[in-house]
């Protein structure tokens, strides 16, 4: 399960980081928090038969559409749009949860995640999301890369870039909601940034970025989970710490390399 | 492909006006025809609407009034595939983007290949050819961010040309490029126009160079002030009217 999340988020992170939307994960995870809270609120207080994960999914997809719409409009800047949805999700989530709290609900699970509480249903959902995302990235790979590289040039050459803008943010929203049970609301967004950020430091081509990013994502998830078991910490936090550590190491090695090796431009075919 | 009788008209604007949401009128009453094989210089002062005009042709901005025909048809994603576009350098890109020159030029083939199809060996070979033609073959494995401004501009031209366009649109391609690279760049454009028969629209501040290079000149400042052959332009008083001050056409003349 962690492996799935690792691969999924690290592939998405490439497009997110390069589109300069690094905070979209934060916006969407807090929107998801609001949605999940709504789900718990409805089921605990009003006994409405809706699984929180579905309420969360619906809200987060609407949030992704809203954020993308706001970013694409010229009236509001991208970071402000993300901030708006972050605040909306967080405030309404806290409000709904504080009402539900009297009914014996554990907020910590939502915030920090708990790998030991993951059930088969969640694994299947995450597997489905992973398969769908990989398929989308595979099918629309060249259009996604072009749109990410330069939206205006892509649009001027006849590519319907709005489709791909919405595609990335909706898929990211779904990835966020699928990852929350494991890593929690607070740190999922780092998995949507760090793998790409780390691989961009050393990749010599887009192809290499696409290979390195999942490697970094997977490594941080696997070692983060192991570390969490060893030191009895919430898994989300240790995953992020490992990710940050790798980023720091790569950055350091890069500095070291460029200091010792005089600039060579070794060429790798293609 | 286009059954219209005026097949040699590549771009046709009639009575085009653009007003931005903030009320600013960027373009007004523009009537302009660009003929196959033209190398047309689009000039005008800062804020004259040059970029807006190019954006309208590229379908990036919808005109408030008037019509645009591209190869005889309205602008659609389908006929935009036959247009290559080189944006202004300043806005062009993120220098940390992890892609090689080859990967970026290959993007220019994407519209030709179409959605749901993959890029093939022919597309890669075409990239190789264009890189050799433009003399940037040895840069193909370099990361785009490592190149100089002039080299980056060549890469963007390669990307625009690799899709075998009938029309190439360049928006102030040489701003921020040093004089030496600038001359090489213009020579390259001449070659594309003459040898490959690509119609070119070149917007520029650099009136002296444009008038040397282009066979026709369009001079705008919100509306169209002049459109005709370069020699007519050189002898017309329009230029000082548009700019509000006399402009030397031959800035590089030697004083012995």
Tab-separated table of N, CA, C and O in Angstrom, chain A residues 129-237:
chain	number	residue	atom	x	y	z
A	129	UNK	N	-6.695	3.558	-8.061
A	129	UNK	CA	-6.253	4.921	-8.388
A	129	UNK	C	-4.888	4.889	-9.065
A	129	UNK	O	-4.655	5.579	-10.052
A	130	UNK	N	-4.001	4.049	-8.540
A	130	UNK	CA	-2.673	3.952	-9.123
A	130	UNK	C	-2.752	3.497	-10.580
A	130	UNK	O	-2.152	4.095	-11.473
A	131	UNK	N	-3.547	2.458	-10.808
A	131	UNK	CA	-3.668	1.924	-12.166
A	131	UNK	C	-4.221	2.995	-13.089
A	131	UNK	O	-3.701	3.206	-14.196
A	132	UNK	N	-5.254	3.704	-12.635
A	132	UNK	CA	-5.873	4.725	-13.471
A	132	UNK	C	-4.890	5.856	-13.765
A	132	UNK	O	-4.781	6.326	-14.901
A	133	UNK	N	-4.154	6.272	-12.723
A	133	UNK	CA	-3.198	7.372	-12.915
A	133	UNK	C	-2.097	6.983	-13.889
A	133	UNK	O	-1.761	7.731	-14.805
A	134	UNK	N	-1.538	5.783	-13.660
A	134	UNK	CA	-0.461	5.341	-14.539
A	134	UNK	C	-0.959	5.263	-15.974
A	134	UNK	O	-0.261	5.653	-16.915
A	135	UNK	N	-2.189	4.789	-16.145
A	135	UNK	CA	-2.747	4.686	-17.492
A	135	UNK	C	-2.870	6.069	-18.122
A	135	UNK	O	-2.478	6.272	-19.268
A	136	UNK	N	-3.402	7.017	-17.349
A	136	UNK	CA	-3.564	8.375	-17.877
A	136	UNK	C	-2.217	8.981	-18.251
A	136	UNK	O	-2.059	9.574	-19.319
A	137	UNK	N	-1.234	8.829	-17.344
A	137	UNK	CA	0.086	9.405	-17.613
A	137	UNK	C	0.695	8.745	-18.852
A	137	UNK	O	1.309	9.397	-19.690
A	138	UNK	N	0.489	7.447	-18.973
A	138	UNK	CA	1.040	6.714	-20.113
A	138	UNK	C	0.390	7.168	-21.420
A	138	UNK	O	1.064	7.473	-22.391
A	139	UNK	N	-0.946	7.234	-21.404
A	139	UNK	CA	-1.674	7.593	-22.637
A	139	UNK	C	-1.381	9.024	-23.054
A	139	UNK	O	-1.154	9.313	-24.229
A	140	UNK	N	-1.387	9.934	-22.078
A	140	UNK	CA	-1.265	11.358	-22.423
A	140	UNK	C	0.115	11.912	-22.086
A	140	UNK	O	0.277	13.114	-21.923
A	141	UNK	N	1.097	11.019	-21.972
A	141	UNK	CA	2.429	11.422	-21.542
A	141	UNK	C	2.943	12.644	-22.300
A	141	UNK	O	3.326	13.659	-21.716
A	142	UNK	N	2.940	12.591	-23.639
A	142	UNK	CA	3.569	13.679	-24.402
A	142	UNK	C	2.803	14.987	-24.249
A	142	UNK	O	3.402	16.045	-24.132
A	143	UNK	N	1.471	14.897	-24.198
A	143	UNK	CA	0.695	16.128	-24.019
A	143	UNK	C	0.922	16.716	-22.616
A	143	UNK	O	1.027	17.928	-22.452
A	144	UNK	N	1.010	15.836	-21.620
A	144	UNK	CA	1.253	16.316	-20.249
A	144	UNK	C	2.616	16.995	-20.149
A	144	UNK	O	2.750	18.057	-19.534
A	145	UNK	N	3.612	16.387	-20.769
A	145	UNK	CA	4.950	16.970	-20.714
A	145	UNK	C	4.958	18.336	-21.400
A	145	UNK	O	5.481	19.319	-20.868
A	146	UNK	N	4.329	18.396	-22.558
A	146	UNK	CA	4.322	19.655	-23.313
A	146	UNK	C	3.568	20.738	-22.546
A	146	UNK	O	4.049	21.867	-22.389
A	147	UNK	N	2.403	20.387	-22.029
A	147	UNK	CA	1.603	21.356	-21.266
A	147	UNK	C	2.373	21.843	-20.042
A	147	UNK	O	2.325	23.017	-19.690
A	148	UNK	N	3.100	20.910	-19.411
A	148	UNK	CA	3.872	21.270	-18.230
A	148	UNK	C	5.044	22.167	-18.598
A	148	UNK	O	5.361	23.121	-17.892
A	149	UNK	N	5.672	21.876	-19.716
A	149	UNK	CA	6.838	22.647	-20.133
A	149	UNK	C	6.446	24.084	-20.458
A	149	UNK	O	7.074	25.033	-19.984
A	150	UNK	N	5.433	24.253	-21.271
A	150	UNK	CA	5.002	25.598	-21.613
A	150	UNK	C	3.562	25.565	-22.095
A	150	UNK	O	3.283	25.175	-23.228
A	151	UNK	N	2.682	25.976	-21.217
A	151	UNK	CA	1.251	25.879	-21.495
A	151	UNK	C	0.880	26.702	-22.730
A	151	UNK	O	0.098	26.256	-23.564
A	152	UNK	N	1.472	27.890	-22.847
A	152	UNK	CA	1.079	28.773	-23.945
A	152	UNK	C	1.537	28.216	-25.293
A	152	UNK	O	0.774	28.176	-26.254
A	153	UNK	N	2.776	27.743	-25.342
A	153	UNK	CA	3.251	27.166	-26.598
A	153	UNK	C	2.432	25.932	-26.977
A	153	UNK	O	2.133	25.704	-28.136
A	154	UNK	N	2.099	25.146	-25.950
A	154	UNK	CA	1.317	23.941	-26.224
A	154	UNK	C	-0.052	24.325	-26.789
A	154	UNK	O	-0.524	23.759	-27.765
A	155	UNK	N	-0.660	25.344	-26.171
A	155	UNK	CA	-1.981	25.775	-26.616
A	155	UNK	C	-1.897	26.365	-28.026
A	155	UNK	O	-2.755	26.112	-28.866
A	156	UNK	N	-0.826	27.120	-28.279
A	156	UNK	CA	-0.675	27.745	-29.595
A	156	UNK	C	-0.428	26.713	-30.682
A	156	UNK	O	-0.603	27.006	-31.858
A	157	UNK	N	-0.027	25.498	-30.296
A	157	UNK	CA	0.174	24.500	-31.338
A	157	UNK	C	-1.014	23.546	-31.424
A	157	UNK	O	-0.929	22.495	-32.034
A	158	UNK	N	-2.118	23.943	-30.796
A	158	UNK	CA	-3.354	23.201	-31.003
A	158	UNK	C	-3.631	22.114	-29.978
A	158	UNK	O	-4.501	21.275	-30.188
A	159	UNK	N	-2.900	22.114	-28.846
A	159	UNK	CA	-3.180	21.129	-27.809
A	159	UNK	C	-4.207	21.711	-26.838
A	159	UNK	O	-4.090	22.862	-26.431
A	160	UNK	N	-5.212	20.918	-26.520
A	160	UNK	CA	-6.256	21.407	-25.601
A	160	UNK	C	-5.739	21.286	-24.166
A	160	UNK	O	-6.037	20.330	-23.448
A	161	UNK	N	-4.974	22.277	-23.759
A	161	UNK	CA	-4.245	22.165	-22.492
A	161	UNK	C	-5.141	22.161	-21.270
A	161	UNK	O	-4.772	21.622	-20.243
A	162	UNK	N	-6.326	22.766	-21.380
A	162	UNK	CA	-7.199	22.803	-20.197
A	162	UNK	C	-7.559	21.404	-19.734
A	162	UNK	O	-7.649	21.133	-18.536
A	163	UNK	N	-7.702	20.482	-20.682
A	163	UNK	CA	-8.023	19.095	-20.324
A	163	UNK	C	-6.950	18.545	-19.387
A	163	UNK	O	-7.251	17.909	-18.374
A	164	UNK	N	-5.682	18.839	-19.717
A	164	UNK	CA	-4.583	18.247	-18.961
A	164	UNK	C	-4.373	18.959	-17.622
A	164	UNK	O	-3.966	18.338	-16.647
A	165	UNK	N	-4.687	20.251	-17.575
A	165	UNK	CA	-4.635	20.963	-16.297
A	165	UNK	C	-5.618	20.342	-15.307
A	165	UNK	O	-5.278	20.057	-14.160
A	166	UNK	N	-6.844	20.139	-15.775
A	166	UNK	CA	-7.843	19.540	-14.887
A	166	UNK	C	-7.476	18.096	-14.557
A	166	UNK	O	-7.642	17.646	-13.423
A	167	UNK	N	-6.954	17.390	-15.548
A	167	UNK	CA	-6.609	15.990	-15.334
A	167	UNK	C	-5.605	15.855	-14.191
A	167	UNK	O	-5.790	15.067	-13.255
A	168	UNK	N	-4.526	16.647	-14.247
A	168	UNK	CA	-3.494	16.559	-13.222
A	168	UNK	C	-4.070	16.878	-11.844
A	168	UNK	O	-3.819	16.168	-10.870
A	169	UNK	N	-4.880	17.919	-11.745
A	169	UNK	CA	-5.294	18.298	-10.403
A	169	UNK	C	-6.362	17.352	-9.853
A	169	UNK	O	-6.364	17.048	-8.667
A	170	UNK	N	-7.225	16.822	-10.710
A	170	UNK	CA	-8.223	15.870	-10.206
A	170	UNK	C	-7.540	14.571	-9.768
A	170	UNK	O	-7.811	14.043	-8.690
A	171	UNK	N	-6.628	14.094	-10.592
A	171	UNK	CA	-5.918	12.869	-10.224
A	171	UNK	C	-5.120	13.081	-8.935
A	171	UNK	O	-5.072	12.210	-8.065
A	172	UNK	N	-4.525	14.266	-8.791
A	172	UNK	CA	-3.796	14.567	-7.554
A	172	UNK	C	-4.742	14.541	-6.359
A	172	UNK	O	-4.414	13.976	-5.312
A	173	UNK	N	-5.925	15.129	-6.529
A	173	UNK	CA	-6.913	15.119	-5.450
A	173	UNK	C	-7.265	13.707	-5.027
A	173	UNK	O	-7.297	13.384	-3.836
A	174	UNK	N	-7.470	12.844	-6.014
A	174	UNK	CA	-7.834	11.460	-5.697
A	174	UNK	C	-6.668	10.739	-5.034
A	174	UNK	O	-6.842	9.961	-4.096
A	175	UNK	N	-5.451	11.022	-5.509
A	175	UNK	CA	-4.269	10.416	-4.892
A	175	UNK	C	-4.141	10.852	-3.434
A	175	UNK	O	-3.794	10.063	-2.551
A	176	UNK	N	-4.448	12.122	-3.172
A	176	UNK	CA	-4.376	12.644	-1.813
A	176	UNK	C	-5.340	11.880	-0.905
A	176	UNK	O	-4.974	11.390	0.163
A	177	UNK	N	-6.566	11.747	-1.375
A	177	UNK	CA	-7.572	11.117	-0.521
A	177	UNK	C	-7.232	9.644	-0.270
A	177	UNK	O	-7.437	9.121	0.816
A	178	UNK	N	-6.663	8.991	-1.287
A	178	UNK	CA	-6.312	7.583	-1.112
A	178	UNK	C	-5.138	7.419	-0.157
A	178	UNK	O	-4.989	6.385	0.480
A	179	UNK	N	-4.295	8.448	-0.036
A	179	UNK	CA	-3.107	8.321	0.813
A	179	UNK	C	-3.341	8.722	2.262
A	179	UNK	O	-2.555	8.371	3.134
A	180	UNK	N	-4.416	9.465	2.513
A	180	UNK	CA	-4.631	10.003	3.855
A	180	UNK	C	-4.683	8.939	4.964
A	180	UNK	O	-4.070	9.120	6.017
A	181	UNK	N	-5.362	7.807	4.744
A	181	UNK	CA	-5.383	6.821	5.829
A	181	UNK	C	-3.980	6.380	6.255
A	181	UNK	O	-3.770	5.993	7.400
A	182	UNK	N	-3.044	6.411	5.357
A	182	UNK	CA	-1.698	5.937	5.690
A	182	UNK	C	-0.812	7.042	6.242
A	182	UNK	O	-0.210	6.915	7.304
A	183	UNK	N	-0.697	8.130	5.483
A	183	UNK	CA	0.264	9.149	5.894
A	183	UNK	C	-0.397	10.345	6.565
A	183	UNK	O	0.284	11.186	7.152
A	184	UNK	N	-1.718	10.447	6.474
A	184	UNK	CA	-2.392	11.540	7.152
A	184	UNK	C	-2.443	12.804	6.309
A	184	UNK	O	-1.747	12.948	5.307
A	185	UNK	N	-3.262	13.723	6.757
A	185	UNK	CA	-3.507	14.960	6.025
A	185	UNK	C	-2.270	15.850	6.004
A	185	UNK	O	-1.948	16.475	5.000
A	186	UNK	N	-1.557	15.880	7.134
A	186	UNK	CA	-0.548	16.918	7.289
A	186	UNK	C	0.666	16.770	6.388
A	186	UNK	O	1.284	17.741	6.005
A	187	UNK	N	1.020	15.530	6.051
A	187	UNK	CA	2.278	15.383	5.325
A	187	UNK	C	2.164	14.806	3.920
A	187	UNK	O	3.156	14.734	3.203
A	188	UNK	N	0.948	14.453	3.501
A	188	UNK	CA	0.828	13.884	2.155
A	188	UNK	C	1.390	14.831	1.106
A	188	UNK	O	2.019	14.417	0.133
A	189	UNK	N	1.220	16.125	1.332
A	189	UNK	CA	1.647	17.066	0.294
A	189	UNK	C	3.149	16.997	0.037
A	189	UNK	O	3.605	17.292	-1.057
A	190	UNK	N	3.920	16.573	1.034
A	190	UNK	CA	5.369	16.517	0.805
A	190	UNK	C	5.721	15.405	-0.180
A	190	UNK	O	6.678	15.513	-0.936
A	191	UNK	N	4.919	14.329	-0.177
A	191	UNK	CA	5.165	13.259	-1.148
A	191	UNK	C	4.851	13.720	-2.563
A	191	UNK	O	5.258	13.104	-3.534
A	192	UNK	N	4.101	14.814	-2.666
A	192	UNK	CA	3.762	15.342	-3.985
A	192	UNK	C	4.764	16.403	-4.437
A	192	UNK	O	4.558	17.069	-5.444
A	193	UNK	N	5.818	16.604	-3.650
A	193	UNK	CA	6.812	17.611	-4.015
A	193	UNK	C	8.232	17.031	-4.001
A	193	UNK	O	8.972	17.129	-4.982
A	194	UNK	N	8.582	16.396	-2.868
A	194	UNK	CA	9.979	15.987	-2.660
A	194	UNK	C	10.563	15.053	-3.722
A	194	UNK	O	11.686	15.286	-4.177
A	195	UNK	N	9.840	14.005	-4.151
A	195	UNK	CA	10.482	13.093	-5.121
A	195	UNK	C	10.925	13.823	-6.392
A	195	UNK	O	12.059	13.637	-6.855
A	196	UNK	N	10.062	14.684	-6.917
A	196	UNK	CA	10.430	15.400	-8.143
A	196	UNK	C	11.538	16.403	-7.873
A	196	UNK	O	12.503	16.511	-8.624
A	197	UNK	N	11.404	17.116	-6.773
A	197	UNK	CA	12.385	18.141	-6.446
A	197	UNK	C	13.776	17.525	-6.321
A	197	UNK	O	14.772	18.076	-6.790
A	198	UNK	N	13.833	16.344	-5.691
A	198	UNK	CA	15.117	15.665	-5.518
A	198	UNK	C	15.658	15.189	-6.864
A	198	UNK	O	16.833	15.397	-7.183
A	199	UNK	N	14.792	14.597	-7.682
A	199	UNK	CA	15.300	14.040	-8.944
A	199	UNK	C	15.698	15.133	-9.930
A	199	UNK	O	16.639	14.947	-10.704
A	200	UNK	N	15.016	16.276	-9.886
A	200	UNK	CA	15.354	17.368	-10.801
A	200	UNK	C	16.789	17.843	-10.569
A	200	UNK	O	17.472	18.275	-11.494
A	201	UNK	N	17.253	17.715	-9.310
A	201	UNK	CA	18.612	18.169	-9.003
A	201	UNK	C	19.674	17.399	-9.773
A	201	UNK	O	20.731	17.926	-10.076
A	202	UNK	N	19.390	16.125	-10.081
A	202	UNK	CA	20.447	15.337	-10.726
A	202	UNK	C	20.085	14.841	-12.120
A	202	UNK	O	20.967	14.461	-12.880
A	203	UNK	N	18.809	14.869	-12.473
A	203	UNK	CA	18.423	14.309	-13.774
A	203	UNK	C	18.983	15.165	-14.891
A	203	UNK	O	19.003	16.386	-14.814
A	204	UNK	N	19.436	14.469	-15.952
A	204	UNK	CA	19.957	15.193	-17.113
A	204	UNK	C	18.920	15.304	-18.214
A	204	UNK	O	19.153	15.902	-19.250
A	205	UNK	N	17.791	14.658	-17.995
A	205	UNK	CA	16.751	14.710	-19.025
A	205	UNK	C	15.402	14.449	-18.359
A	205	UNK	O	15.332	14.067	-17.194
A	206	UNK	N	14.354	14.661	-19.115
A	206	UNK	CA	13.017	14.408	-18.566
A	206	UNK	C	12.834	12.918	-18.304
A	206	UNK	O	12.254	12.512	-17.309
A	207	UNK	N	13.359	12.121	-19.224
A	207	UNK	CA	13.276	10.667	-19.074
A	207	UNK	C	13.891	10.217	-17.750
A	207	UNK	O	13.318	9.400	-17.023
A	208	UNK	N	15.063	10.770	-17.434
A	208	UNK	CA	15.716	10.408	-16.164
A	208	UNK	C	14.888	10.867	-14.974
A	208	UNK	O	14.800	10.164	-13.969
A	209	UNK	N	14.286	12.040	-15.083
A	209	UNK	CA	13.440	12.529	-13.995
A	209	UNK	C	12.303	11.547	-13.732
A	209	UNK	O	11.971	11.227	-12.598
A	210	UNK	N	11.748	11.050	-14.829
A	210	UNK	CA	10.616	10.140	-14.730
A	210	UNK	C	11.004	8.808	-14.086
A	210	UNK	O	10.186	8.129	-13.478
A	211	UNK	N	12.269	8.429	-14.223
A	211	UNK	CA	12.733	7.183	-13.609
A	211	UNK	C	13.161	7.426	-12.158
A	211	UNK	O	12.831	6.651	-11.260
A	212	UNK	N	13.868	8.531	-11.934
A	212	UNK	CA	14.421	8.786	-10.600
A	212	UNK	C	13.340	9.141	-9.580
A	212	UNK	O	13.418	8.738	-8.421
A	213	UNK	N	12.343	9.881	-10.021
A	213	UNK	CA	11.355	10.361	-9.076
A	213	UNK	C	10.664	9.218	-8.306
A	213	UNK	O	10.611	9.246	-7.076
A	214	UNK	N	10.155	8.202	-8.998
A	214	UNK	CA	9.559	7.087	-8.247
A	214	UNK	C	10.571	6.363	-7.366
A	214	UNK	O	10.201	5.848	-6.305
A	215	UNK	N	11.827	6.333	-7.780
A	215	UNK	CA	12.838	5.678	-6.938
A	215	UNK	C	12.966	6.432	-5.617
A	215	UNK	O	12.941	5.834	-4.533
A	216	UNK	N	13.063	7.756	-5.701
A	216	UNK	CA	13.157	8.550	-4.468
A	216	UNK	C	11.878	8.438	-3.645
A	216	UNK	O	11.924	8.313	-2.422
A	217	UNK	N	10.732	8.485	-4.317
A	217	UNK	CA	9.452	8.400	-3.612
A	217	UNK	C	9.334	7.082	-2.855
A	217	UNK	O	9.003	7.045	-1.668
A	218	UNK	N	9.658	5.982	-3.561
A	218	UNK	CA	9.562	4.654	-2.961
A	218	UNK	C	10.522	4.506	-1.795
A	218	UNK	O	10.163	3.982	-0.739
A	219	UNK	N	11.756	4.976	-1.996
A	219	UNK	CA	12.757	4.853	-0.939
A	219	UNK	C	12.283	5.577	0.317
A	219	UNK	O	12.400	5.038	1.430
A	220	UNK	N	11.738	6.781	0.144
A	220	UNK	CA	11.340	7.511	1.350
A	220	UNK	C	10.162	6.835	2.033
A	220	UNK	O	10.089	6.793	3.259
A	221	UNK	N	9.254	6.260	1.253
A	221	UNK	CA	8.116	5.574	1.881
A	221	UNK	C	8.590	4.324	2.631
A	221	UNK	O	8.266	4.118	3.802
A	222	UNK	N	9.404	3.503	1.969
A	222	UNK	CA	9.827	2.242	2.580
A	222	UNK	C	10.663	2.490	3.834
A	222	UNK	O	10.375	1.961	4.922
A	223	UNK	N	11.688	3.350	3.714
A	223	UNK	CA	12.533	3.608	4.878
A	223	UNK	C	11.795	4.402	5.947
A	223	UNK	O	12.025	4.204	7.138
A	224	UNK	N	10.878	5.270	5.505
A	224	UNK	CA	10.080	6.018	6.466
A	224	UNK	C	9.198	5.096	7.299
A	224	UNK	O	9.093	5.242	8.524
A	225	UNK	N	8.573	4.128	6.626
A	225	UNK	CA	7.720	3.180	7.351
A	225	UNK	C	8.544	2.350	8.327
A	225	UNK	O	8.153	2.152	9.487
A	226	UNK	N	9.706	1.870	7.876
A	226	UNK	CA	10.570	1.075	8.757
A	226	UNK	C	10.988	1.900	9.972
A	226	UNK	O	10.908	1.436	11.112
A	227	UNK	N	11.380	3.141	9.700
A	227	UNK	CA	11.817	4.018	10.779
A	227	UNK	C	10.687	4.237	11.783
A	227	UNK	O	10.900	4.230	12.999
A	228	UNK	N	9.467	4.382	11.256
A	228	UNK	CA	8.337	4.641	12.153
A	228	UNK	C	8.100	3.451	13.083
A	228	UNK	O	7.731	3.617	14.235
A	229	UNK	N	8.326	2.233	12.563
A	229	UNK	CA	8.149	1.051	13.403
A	229	UNK	C	9.235	0.980	14.470
A	229	UNK	O	9.000	0.560	15.599
A	230	UNK	N	10.442	1.425	14.094
A	230	UNK	CA	11.571	1.348	15.021
A	230	UNK	C	11.421	2.373	16.140
A	230	UNK	O	11.636	2.066	17.309
A	231	UNK	N	11.047	3.603	15.769
A	231	UNK	CA	11.020	4.635	16.805
A	231	UNK	C	9.599	4.955	17.279
A	231	UNK	O	9.376	5.929	17.994
A	232	UNK	N	8.633	4.128	16.892
A	232	UNK	CA	7.232	4.305	17.321
A	232	UNK	C	6.697	5.704	17.015
A	232	UNK	O	6.101	6.342	17.862
A	233	UNK	N	6.993	6.196	15.802
A	233	UNK	CA	6.464	7.506	15.438
A	233	UNK	C	5.364	7.304	14.388
A	233	UNK	O	5.232	6.228	13.805
A	234	UNK	N	4.564	8.342	14.158
A	234	UNK	CA	3.583	8.271	13.079
A	234	UNK	C	4.333	8.166	11.756
A	234	UNK	O	5.320	8.854	11.534
A	235	UNK	N	3.828	7.274	10.875
A	235	UNK	CA	4.556	6.977	9.643
A	235	UNK	C	4.702	8.206	8.740
A	235	UNK	O	5.743	8.409	8.114
A	236	UNK	N	3.667	9.007	8.673
A	236	UNK	CA	3.703	10.174	7.790
A	236	UNK	C	4.932	11.029	8.037
A	236	UNK	O	5.648	11.408	7.102
A	237	UNK	N	5.191	11.286	9.318
A	237	UNK	CA	6.304	12.163	9.671
A	237	UNK	C	7.650	11.553	9.283
A	237	UNK	O	8.514	12.235	8.713
